[in-house]
Coordinates of C-alpha atoms and ligand atoms in Angstrom, one line a residue:
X1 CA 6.4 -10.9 17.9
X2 CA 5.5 -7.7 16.5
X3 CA 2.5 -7.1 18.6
X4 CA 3.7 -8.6 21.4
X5 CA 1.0 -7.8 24.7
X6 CA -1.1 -5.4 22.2
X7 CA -4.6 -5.7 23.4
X8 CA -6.6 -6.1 20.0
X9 CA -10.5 -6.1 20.4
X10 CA -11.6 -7.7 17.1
X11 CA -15.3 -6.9 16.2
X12 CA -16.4 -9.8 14.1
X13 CA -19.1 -7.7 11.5
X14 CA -21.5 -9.3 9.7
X15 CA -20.8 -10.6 6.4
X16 CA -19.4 -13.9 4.3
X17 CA -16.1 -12.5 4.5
X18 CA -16.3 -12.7 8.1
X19 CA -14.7 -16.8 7.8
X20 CA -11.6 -14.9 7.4
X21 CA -11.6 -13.6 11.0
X22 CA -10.6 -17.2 12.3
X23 CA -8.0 -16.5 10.3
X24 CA -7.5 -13.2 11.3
X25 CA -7.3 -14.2 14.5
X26 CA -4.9 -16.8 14.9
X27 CA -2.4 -14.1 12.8
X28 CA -3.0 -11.7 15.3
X29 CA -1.7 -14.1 18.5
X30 CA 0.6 -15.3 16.4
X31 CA 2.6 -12.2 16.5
X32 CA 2.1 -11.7 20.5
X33 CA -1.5 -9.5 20.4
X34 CA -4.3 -10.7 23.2
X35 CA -7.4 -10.6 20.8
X36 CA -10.6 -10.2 22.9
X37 CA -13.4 -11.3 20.4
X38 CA -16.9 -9.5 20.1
X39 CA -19.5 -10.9 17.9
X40 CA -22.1 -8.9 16.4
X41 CA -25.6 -10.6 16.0
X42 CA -25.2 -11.0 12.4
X43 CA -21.8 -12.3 12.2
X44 CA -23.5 -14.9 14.2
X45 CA -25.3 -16.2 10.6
X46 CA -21.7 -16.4 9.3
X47 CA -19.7 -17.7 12.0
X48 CA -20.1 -19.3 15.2
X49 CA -19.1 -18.2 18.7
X50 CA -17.8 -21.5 19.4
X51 CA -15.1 -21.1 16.8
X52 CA -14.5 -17.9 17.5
X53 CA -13.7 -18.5 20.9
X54 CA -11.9 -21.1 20.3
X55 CA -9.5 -19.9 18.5
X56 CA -9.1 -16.6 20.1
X57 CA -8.9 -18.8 23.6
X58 CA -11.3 -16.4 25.6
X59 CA -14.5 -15.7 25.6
X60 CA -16.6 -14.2 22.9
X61 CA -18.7 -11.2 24.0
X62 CA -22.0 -10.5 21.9
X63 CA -25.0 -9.1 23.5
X64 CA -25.0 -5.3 25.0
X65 CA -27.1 -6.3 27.6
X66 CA -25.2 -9.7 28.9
X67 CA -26.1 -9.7 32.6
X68 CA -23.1 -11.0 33.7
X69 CA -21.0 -8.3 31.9
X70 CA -23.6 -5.2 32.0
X71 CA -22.8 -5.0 35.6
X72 CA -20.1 -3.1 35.6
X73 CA -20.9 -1.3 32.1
X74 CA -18.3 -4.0 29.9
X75 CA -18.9 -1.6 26.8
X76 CA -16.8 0.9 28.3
X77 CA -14.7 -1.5 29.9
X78 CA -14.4 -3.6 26.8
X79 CA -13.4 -0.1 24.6
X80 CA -11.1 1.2 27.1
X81 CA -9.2 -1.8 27.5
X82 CA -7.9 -1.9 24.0
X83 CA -4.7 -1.1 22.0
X84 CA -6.6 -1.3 19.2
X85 CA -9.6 -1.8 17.4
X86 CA -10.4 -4.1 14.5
X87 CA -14.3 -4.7 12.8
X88 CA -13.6 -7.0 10.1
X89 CA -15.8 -6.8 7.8
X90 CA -17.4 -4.1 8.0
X91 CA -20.5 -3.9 6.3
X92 CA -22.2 -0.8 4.4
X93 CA -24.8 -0.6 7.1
X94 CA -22.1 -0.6 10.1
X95 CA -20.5 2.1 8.1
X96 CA -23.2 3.9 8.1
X97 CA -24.3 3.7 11.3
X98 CA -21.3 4.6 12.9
X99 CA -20.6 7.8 10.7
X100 CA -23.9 9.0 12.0
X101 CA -22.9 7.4 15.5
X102 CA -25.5 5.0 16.1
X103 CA -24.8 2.3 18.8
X104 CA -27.2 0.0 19.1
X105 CA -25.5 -2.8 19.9
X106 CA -22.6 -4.1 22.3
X107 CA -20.1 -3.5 18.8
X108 CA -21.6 0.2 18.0
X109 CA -21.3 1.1 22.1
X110 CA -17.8 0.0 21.9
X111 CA -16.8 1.6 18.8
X112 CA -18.5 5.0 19.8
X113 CA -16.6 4.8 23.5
X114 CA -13.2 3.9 22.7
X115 CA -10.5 6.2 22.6
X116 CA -8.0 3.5 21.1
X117 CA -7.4 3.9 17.2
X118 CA -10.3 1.8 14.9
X119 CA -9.1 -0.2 11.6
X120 CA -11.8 -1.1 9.8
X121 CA -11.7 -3.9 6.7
X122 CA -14.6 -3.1 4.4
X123 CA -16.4 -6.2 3.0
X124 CA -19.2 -5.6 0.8
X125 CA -21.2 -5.8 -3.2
X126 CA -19.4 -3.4 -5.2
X127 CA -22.4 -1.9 -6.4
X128 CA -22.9 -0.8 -2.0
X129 CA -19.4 0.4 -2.1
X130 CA -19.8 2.5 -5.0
X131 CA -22.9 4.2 -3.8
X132 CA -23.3 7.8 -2.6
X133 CA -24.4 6.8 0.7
X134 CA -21.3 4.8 1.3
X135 CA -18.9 7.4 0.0
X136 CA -20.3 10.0 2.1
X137 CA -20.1 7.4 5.4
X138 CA -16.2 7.0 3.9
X139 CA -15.5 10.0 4.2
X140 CA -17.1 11.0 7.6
X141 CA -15.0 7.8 8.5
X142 CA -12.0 8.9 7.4
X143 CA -12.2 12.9 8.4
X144 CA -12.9 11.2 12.3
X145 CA -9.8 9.6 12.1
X146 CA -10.5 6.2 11.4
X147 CA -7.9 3.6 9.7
X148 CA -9.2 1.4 6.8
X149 CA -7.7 -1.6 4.8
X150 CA -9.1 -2.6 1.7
X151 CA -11.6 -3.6 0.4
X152 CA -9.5 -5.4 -2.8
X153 CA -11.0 -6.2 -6.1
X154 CA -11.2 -9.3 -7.1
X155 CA -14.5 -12.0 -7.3
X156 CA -17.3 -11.8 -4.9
X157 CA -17.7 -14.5 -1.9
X158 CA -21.5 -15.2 -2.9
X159 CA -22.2 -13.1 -6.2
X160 CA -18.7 -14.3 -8.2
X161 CA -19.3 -10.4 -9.5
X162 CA -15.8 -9.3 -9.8
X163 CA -15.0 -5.7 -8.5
X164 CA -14.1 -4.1 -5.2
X165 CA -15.4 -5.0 -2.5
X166 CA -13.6 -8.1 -1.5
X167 CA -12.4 -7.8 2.4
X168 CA -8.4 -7.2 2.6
X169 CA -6.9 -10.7 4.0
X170 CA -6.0 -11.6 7.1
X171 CA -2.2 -11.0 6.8
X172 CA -2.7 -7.6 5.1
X173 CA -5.2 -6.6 7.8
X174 CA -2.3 -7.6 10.2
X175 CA -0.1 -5.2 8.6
X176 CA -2.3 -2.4 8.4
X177 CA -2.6 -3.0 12.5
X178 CA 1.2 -3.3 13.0
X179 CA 2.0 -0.2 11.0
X180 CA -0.8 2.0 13.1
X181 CA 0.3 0.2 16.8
X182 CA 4.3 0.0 15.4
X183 CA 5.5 3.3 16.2
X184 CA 8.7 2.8 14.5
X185 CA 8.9 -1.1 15.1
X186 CA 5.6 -2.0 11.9
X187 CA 5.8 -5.1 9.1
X188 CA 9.2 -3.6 8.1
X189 CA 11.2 -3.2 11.0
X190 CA 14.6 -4.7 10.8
X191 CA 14.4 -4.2 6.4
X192 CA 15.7 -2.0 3.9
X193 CA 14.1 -0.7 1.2
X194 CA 15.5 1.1 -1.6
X195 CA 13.1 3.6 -3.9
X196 CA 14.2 5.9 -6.9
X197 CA 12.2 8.5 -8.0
X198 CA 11.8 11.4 -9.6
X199 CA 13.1 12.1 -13.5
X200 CA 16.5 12.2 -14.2
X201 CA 17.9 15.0 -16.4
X202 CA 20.7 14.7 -19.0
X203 CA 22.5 17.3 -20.0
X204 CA 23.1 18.6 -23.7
X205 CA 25.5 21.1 -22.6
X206 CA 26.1 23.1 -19.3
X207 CA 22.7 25.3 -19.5
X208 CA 20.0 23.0 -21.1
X209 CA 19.4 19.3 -20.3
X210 CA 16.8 16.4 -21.4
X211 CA 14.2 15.7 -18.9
X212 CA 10.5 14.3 -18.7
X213 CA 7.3 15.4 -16.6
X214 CA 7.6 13.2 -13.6
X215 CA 7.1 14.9 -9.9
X216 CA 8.8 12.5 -7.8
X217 CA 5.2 12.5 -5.9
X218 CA 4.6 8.8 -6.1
X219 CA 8.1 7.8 -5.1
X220 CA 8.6 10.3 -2.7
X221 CA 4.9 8.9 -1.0
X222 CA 6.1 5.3 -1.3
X223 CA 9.6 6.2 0.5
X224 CA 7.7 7.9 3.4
X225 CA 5.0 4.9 3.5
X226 CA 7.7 2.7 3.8
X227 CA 9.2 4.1 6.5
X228 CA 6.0 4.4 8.4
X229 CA 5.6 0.8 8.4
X230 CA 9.3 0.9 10.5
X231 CA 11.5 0.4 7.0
X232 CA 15.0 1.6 6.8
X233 CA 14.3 3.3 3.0
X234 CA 16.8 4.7 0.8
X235 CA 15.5 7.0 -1.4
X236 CA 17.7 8.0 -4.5
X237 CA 16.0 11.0 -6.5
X238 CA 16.4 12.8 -9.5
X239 CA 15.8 16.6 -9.7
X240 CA 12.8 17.1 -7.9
X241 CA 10.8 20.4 -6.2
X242 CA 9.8 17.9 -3.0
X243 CA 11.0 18.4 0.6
X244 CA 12.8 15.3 1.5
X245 CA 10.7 12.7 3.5
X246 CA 11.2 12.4 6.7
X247 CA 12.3 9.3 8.3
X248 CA 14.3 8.7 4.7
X249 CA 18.1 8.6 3.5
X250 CA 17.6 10.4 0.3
X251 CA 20.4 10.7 -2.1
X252 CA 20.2 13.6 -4.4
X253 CA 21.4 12.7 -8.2
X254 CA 20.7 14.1 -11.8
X255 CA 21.4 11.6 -14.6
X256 CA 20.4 8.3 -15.0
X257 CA 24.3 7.1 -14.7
X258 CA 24.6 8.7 -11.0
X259 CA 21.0 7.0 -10.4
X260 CA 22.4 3.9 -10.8
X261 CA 26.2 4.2 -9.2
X262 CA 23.3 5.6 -5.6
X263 CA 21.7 2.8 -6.2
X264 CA 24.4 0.2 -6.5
X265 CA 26.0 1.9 -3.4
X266 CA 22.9 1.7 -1.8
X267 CA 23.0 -1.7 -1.8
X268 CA 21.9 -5.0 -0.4
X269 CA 18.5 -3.9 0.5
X270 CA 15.3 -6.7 1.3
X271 CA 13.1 -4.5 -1.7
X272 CA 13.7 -2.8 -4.4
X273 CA 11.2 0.0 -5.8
X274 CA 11.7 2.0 -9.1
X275 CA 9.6 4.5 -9.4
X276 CA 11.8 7.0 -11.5
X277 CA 10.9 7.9 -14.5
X278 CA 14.7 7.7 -16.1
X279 CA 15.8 9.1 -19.0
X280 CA 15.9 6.1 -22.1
X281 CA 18.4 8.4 -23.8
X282 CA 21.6 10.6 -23.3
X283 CA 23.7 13.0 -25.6
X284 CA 26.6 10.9 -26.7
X285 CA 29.4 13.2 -25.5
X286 CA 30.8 15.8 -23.5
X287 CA 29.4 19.6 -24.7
X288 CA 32.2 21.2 -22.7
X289 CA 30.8 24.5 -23.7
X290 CA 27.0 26.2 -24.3
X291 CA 26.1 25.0 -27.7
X292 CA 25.9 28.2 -30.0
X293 CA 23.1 29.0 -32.8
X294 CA 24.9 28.6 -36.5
X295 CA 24.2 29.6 -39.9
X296 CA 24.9 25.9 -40.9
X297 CA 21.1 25.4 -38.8
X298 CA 20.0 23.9 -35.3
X299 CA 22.7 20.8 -34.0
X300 CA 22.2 17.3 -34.1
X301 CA 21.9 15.6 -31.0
X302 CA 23.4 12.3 -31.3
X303 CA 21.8 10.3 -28.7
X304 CA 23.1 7.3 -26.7
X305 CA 21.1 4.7 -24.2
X306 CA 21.3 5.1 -20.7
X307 CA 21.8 2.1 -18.4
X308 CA 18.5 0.7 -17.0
X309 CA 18.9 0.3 -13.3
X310 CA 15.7 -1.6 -12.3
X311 CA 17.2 -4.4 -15.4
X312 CA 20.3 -4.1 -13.8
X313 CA 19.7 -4.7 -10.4
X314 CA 16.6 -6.9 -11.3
X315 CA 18.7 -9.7 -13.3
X316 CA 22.2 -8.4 -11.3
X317 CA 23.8 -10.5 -8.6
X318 CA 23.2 -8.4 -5.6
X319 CA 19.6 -8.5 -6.1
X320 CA 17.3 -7.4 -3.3
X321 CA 14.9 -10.6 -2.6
X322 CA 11.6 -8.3 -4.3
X323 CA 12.0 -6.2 -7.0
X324 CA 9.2 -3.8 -7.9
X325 CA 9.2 -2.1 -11.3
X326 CA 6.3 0.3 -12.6
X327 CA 5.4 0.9 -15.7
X328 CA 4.4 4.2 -17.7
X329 CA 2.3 3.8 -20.8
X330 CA 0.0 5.3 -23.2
X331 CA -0.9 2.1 -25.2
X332 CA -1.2 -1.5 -24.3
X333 CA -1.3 -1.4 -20.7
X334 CA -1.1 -5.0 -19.7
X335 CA 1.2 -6.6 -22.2
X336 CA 3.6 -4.1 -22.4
X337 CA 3.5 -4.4 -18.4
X338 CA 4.2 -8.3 -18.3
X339 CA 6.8 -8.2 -21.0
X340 CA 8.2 -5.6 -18.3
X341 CA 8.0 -8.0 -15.9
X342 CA 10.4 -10.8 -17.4
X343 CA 12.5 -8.5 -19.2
X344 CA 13.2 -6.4 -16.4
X345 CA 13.4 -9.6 -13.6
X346 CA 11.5 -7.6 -11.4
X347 CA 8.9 -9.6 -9.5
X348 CA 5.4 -7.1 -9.6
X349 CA 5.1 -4.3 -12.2
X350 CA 3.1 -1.3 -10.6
X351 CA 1.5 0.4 -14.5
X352 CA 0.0 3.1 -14.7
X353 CA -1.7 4.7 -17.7
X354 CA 0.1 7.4 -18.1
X355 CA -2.1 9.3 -21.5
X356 CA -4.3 11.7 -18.9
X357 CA -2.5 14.0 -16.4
X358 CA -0.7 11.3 -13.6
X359 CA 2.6 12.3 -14.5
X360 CA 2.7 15.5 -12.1
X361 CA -1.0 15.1 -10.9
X362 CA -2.1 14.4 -7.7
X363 CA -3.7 10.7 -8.4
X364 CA -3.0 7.6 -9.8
X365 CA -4.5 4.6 -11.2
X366 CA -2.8 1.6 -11.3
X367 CA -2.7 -2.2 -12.0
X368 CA -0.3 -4.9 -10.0
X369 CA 1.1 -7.0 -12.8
X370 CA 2.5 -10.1 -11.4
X371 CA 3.7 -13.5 -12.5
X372 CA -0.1 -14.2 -10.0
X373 CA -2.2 -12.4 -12.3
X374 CA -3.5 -8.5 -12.7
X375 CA -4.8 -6.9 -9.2
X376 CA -6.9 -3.6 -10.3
X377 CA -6.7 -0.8 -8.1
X378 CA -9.4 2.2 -8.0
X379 CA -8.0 5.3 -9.0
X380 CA -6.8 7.0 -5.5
X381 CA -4.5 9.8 -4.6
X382 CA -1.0 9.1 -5.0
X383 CA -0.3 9.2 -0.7
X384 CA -3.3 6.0 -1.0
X385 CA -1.5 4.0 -3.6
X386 CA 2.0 4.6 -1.8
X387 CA 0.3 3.1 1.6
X388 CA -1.5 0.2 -0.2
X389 CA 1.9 -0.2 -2.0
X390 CA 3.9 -0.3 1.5
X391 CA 1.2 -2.8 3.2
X392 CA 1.6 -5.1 -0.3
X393 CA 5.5 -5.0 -0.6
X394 CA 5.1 -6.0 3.7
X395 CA 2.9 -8.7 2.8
X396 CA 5.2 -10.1 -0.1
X397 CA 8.0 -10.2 2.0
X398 CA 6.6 -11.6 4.8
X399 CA 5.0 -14.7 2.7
X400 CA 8.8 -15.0 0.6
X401 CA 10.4 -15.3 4.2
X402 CA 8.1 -18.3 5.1
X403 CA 8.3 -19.9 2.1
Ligands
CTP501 N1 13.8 2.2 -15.5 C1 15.0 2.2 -15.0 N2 16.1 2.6 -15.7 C2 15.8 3.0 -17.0 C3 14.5 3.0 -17.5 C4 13.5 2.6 -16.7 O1 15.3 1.8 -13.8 N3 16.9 3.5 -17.7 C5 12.7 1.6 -14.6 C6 11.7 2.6 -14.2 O2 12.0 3.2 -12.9 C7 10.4 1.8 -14.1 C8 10.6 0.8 -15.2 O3 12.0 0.7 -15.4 O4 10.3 1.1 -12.9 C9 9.8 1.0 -16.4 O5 10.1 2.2 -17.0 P1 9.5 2.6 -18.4 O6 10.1 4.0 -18.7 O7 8.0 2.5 -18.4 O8 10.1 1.5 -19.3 P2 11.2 1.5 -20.4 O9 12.2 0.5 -20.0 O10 11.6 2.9 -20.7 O11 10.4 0.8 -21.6 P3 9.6 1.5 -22.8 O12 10.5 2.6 -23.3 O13 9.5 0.3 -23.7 O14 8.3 1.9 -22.3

């Protein structure tokens, strides 16, 4: 019951995606939250108050000025009386209007006199998401303080246009709520997650040492998302110039064999993330001693293969029940990412293109690659992929504990 007596007023917005608010809200009680429904007029076209209220098992509020309820101003009753507020979806329009804060209806009143924190689960074409007007409503959005889940790509309701745009379903909507009502309790209370990040280094003698251009930014993010959403994470990094997270056990290591003795220690964990961009290779040997310049010319390096831990843990018998790899490429994407995917036994394969400036830049764009299909991701800064990542890897566990 992980939102046991949380008071969740659920604005149903107008859209096709608002169907999934039935949904929505029969997730929402079945984790313990009181949803009090309100109805804007043109969710009404989609959806009807009957089966709204019936499945939220109160009643469904929708006009500003009810008589019965306008007595004793129930906008500012409604709004005060919440843990937390959801519109799902929200349209282009409602984005709009409430970045300029326009409340013209019983839905705008609320959401412009509440003091509780506001999710909202963008549904619309992807041509409306795209455009100026709605980026600059984002972003007023945002800077306010506002919460947001989704939208996803995938295939329109009512177009089949593919893009983003598609509202975030029900179960990820309730885990963006969990992790902002949680505090310290979220969708991952009670798991452990283990994350490696960072490059490692491999040394060719005491003073120099083989390493790659990896920040440790995206698997320090996804370590700190975690725990955010209540996860006990173990984070085992590589040399890195990143504070440790807070909320995080990180282990401090340098070659890819250390990597992997942390991460077997670290072990059983729920999830497994491996976001470190490991050496491939080592120096075969022990260079005791600084290598010296010769007239006989520059040394050989003889080079051996390091272990590879995700392959190791992924196909290993201790394996943690989801096993997340990502993959860095320059060149074929997709099929290099999927024969990741079974080589590797890990269950989704996070790839990035890796040819502009991700490794050590501040954004990332990335495709899921699972044994499902391809989910595209916009490009977004690395802290957004790392929460979107959290929510997903919440989601997955969830649905592999039920099954
Ligand atoms: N990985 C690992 N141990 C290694 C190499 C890679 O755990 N020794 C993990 C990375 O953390 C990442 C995934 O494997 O999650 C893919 O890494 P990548 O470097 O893209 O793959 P490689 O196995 O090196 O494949 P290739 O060289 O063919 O690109």
């Amino acid at each position: 019951m992980t939102l046991a007596d949380k008071r969740v007023l659920l604005i149903v917005g107008g859209g096709i995606a608002a169907y999934k608010c039935l949904d929505l809200i029969r997730r929402l009680r079945e984790r313990g939250a009181k949803v009090t429904p309100v109805m804007t007029k043109a969710a009404g076209e989609f959806v009807t108050p009957l089966s709204v209220g019936a499945l939220s098992g109160v009643k469904v509020y929708g006009d500003l000025f009810d008589r019965d309820d306008e007595q004793d101003v129930g906008h500012i009753r409604l709004a005060r009386g919440a843990d937390l507020v959801i519109l799902a979806p929200a349209s282009a329009t409602r984005m709009g209007k409430m970045a300029a804060g326009i409340g013209d209806d019983l839905a705008g009143a609320i959401l412009l006199a509440t003091r509780a924190p506001v999710l909202l689960a963008p549904a619309m074409n992807p041509a409306m998401w795209t455009h100026p007007a709605t980026r600059r409503s984002l972003a007023t959005l945002k800077g306010d303080g506002l919460h947001f889940v989704g939208p996803n790509r995938g295939e329109m309701a009512e177009s089949g246009e593919a893009g983003e745009g598609r509202m975030a379903e029900p179960l990820e909507i309730v885990a963006a709520a969990e992790a902002i009502l949680g505090a310290g309790q979220g969708p991952l209370a009670g798991r452990h997650v283990l994350v490696t990040s960072g490059p490692t280094h491999e040394p060719i003698d005491p003073v120099r040492y083989i390493a790659n251009r990896s920040s440790g930014r995206q698997g320090h993010a996804i370590a700190a998302s975690l725990a955010r959403l209540g996860a006990k994470v173990t984070l085992v990094s590589g040399p890195v110039a990143l504070p440790d997270p807070s909320g995080v056990t990180t282990v401090h290591v340098e070659t890819a064999r250390e990597m992997l003795a942390a991460v077997e220690a670290a072990l059983p964990a729920d999830a497994a993330v491996f976001v470190a961009a490991v050496a491939d290779w080592r120096t075969d040997g022990d260079a005791a001693h600084k290598i010296k310049k010769t007239a006989a010319g520059p040394p050989a390096l003889h080079l051996v293969e390091n272990p590879d831990i995700l392959r190791t843990v992924g196909t290993g018998a201790r394996r943690p029940r989801l096993v997340v790899g990502f993959a860095a490429e320059t060149r074929d994407l997709l099929t290099n990412a999927a024969a990741k995917l079974e080589r590797k036994g890990a269950d989704l394969i996070v790839a990035n293109d890796v040819s502009g400036d991700v490794m050590g830049g501040e954004a990332n764009t990335v495709r899921l690659v699972s044994r499902e299909g391809v989910e595209e991701w916009p490009t977004l800064p690395k802290g957004e992929v790392a929460d979107r990542l959290a929510l997903d890897i919440a989601r997955r566990l969830a649905a592999s504990g039920e099954a």
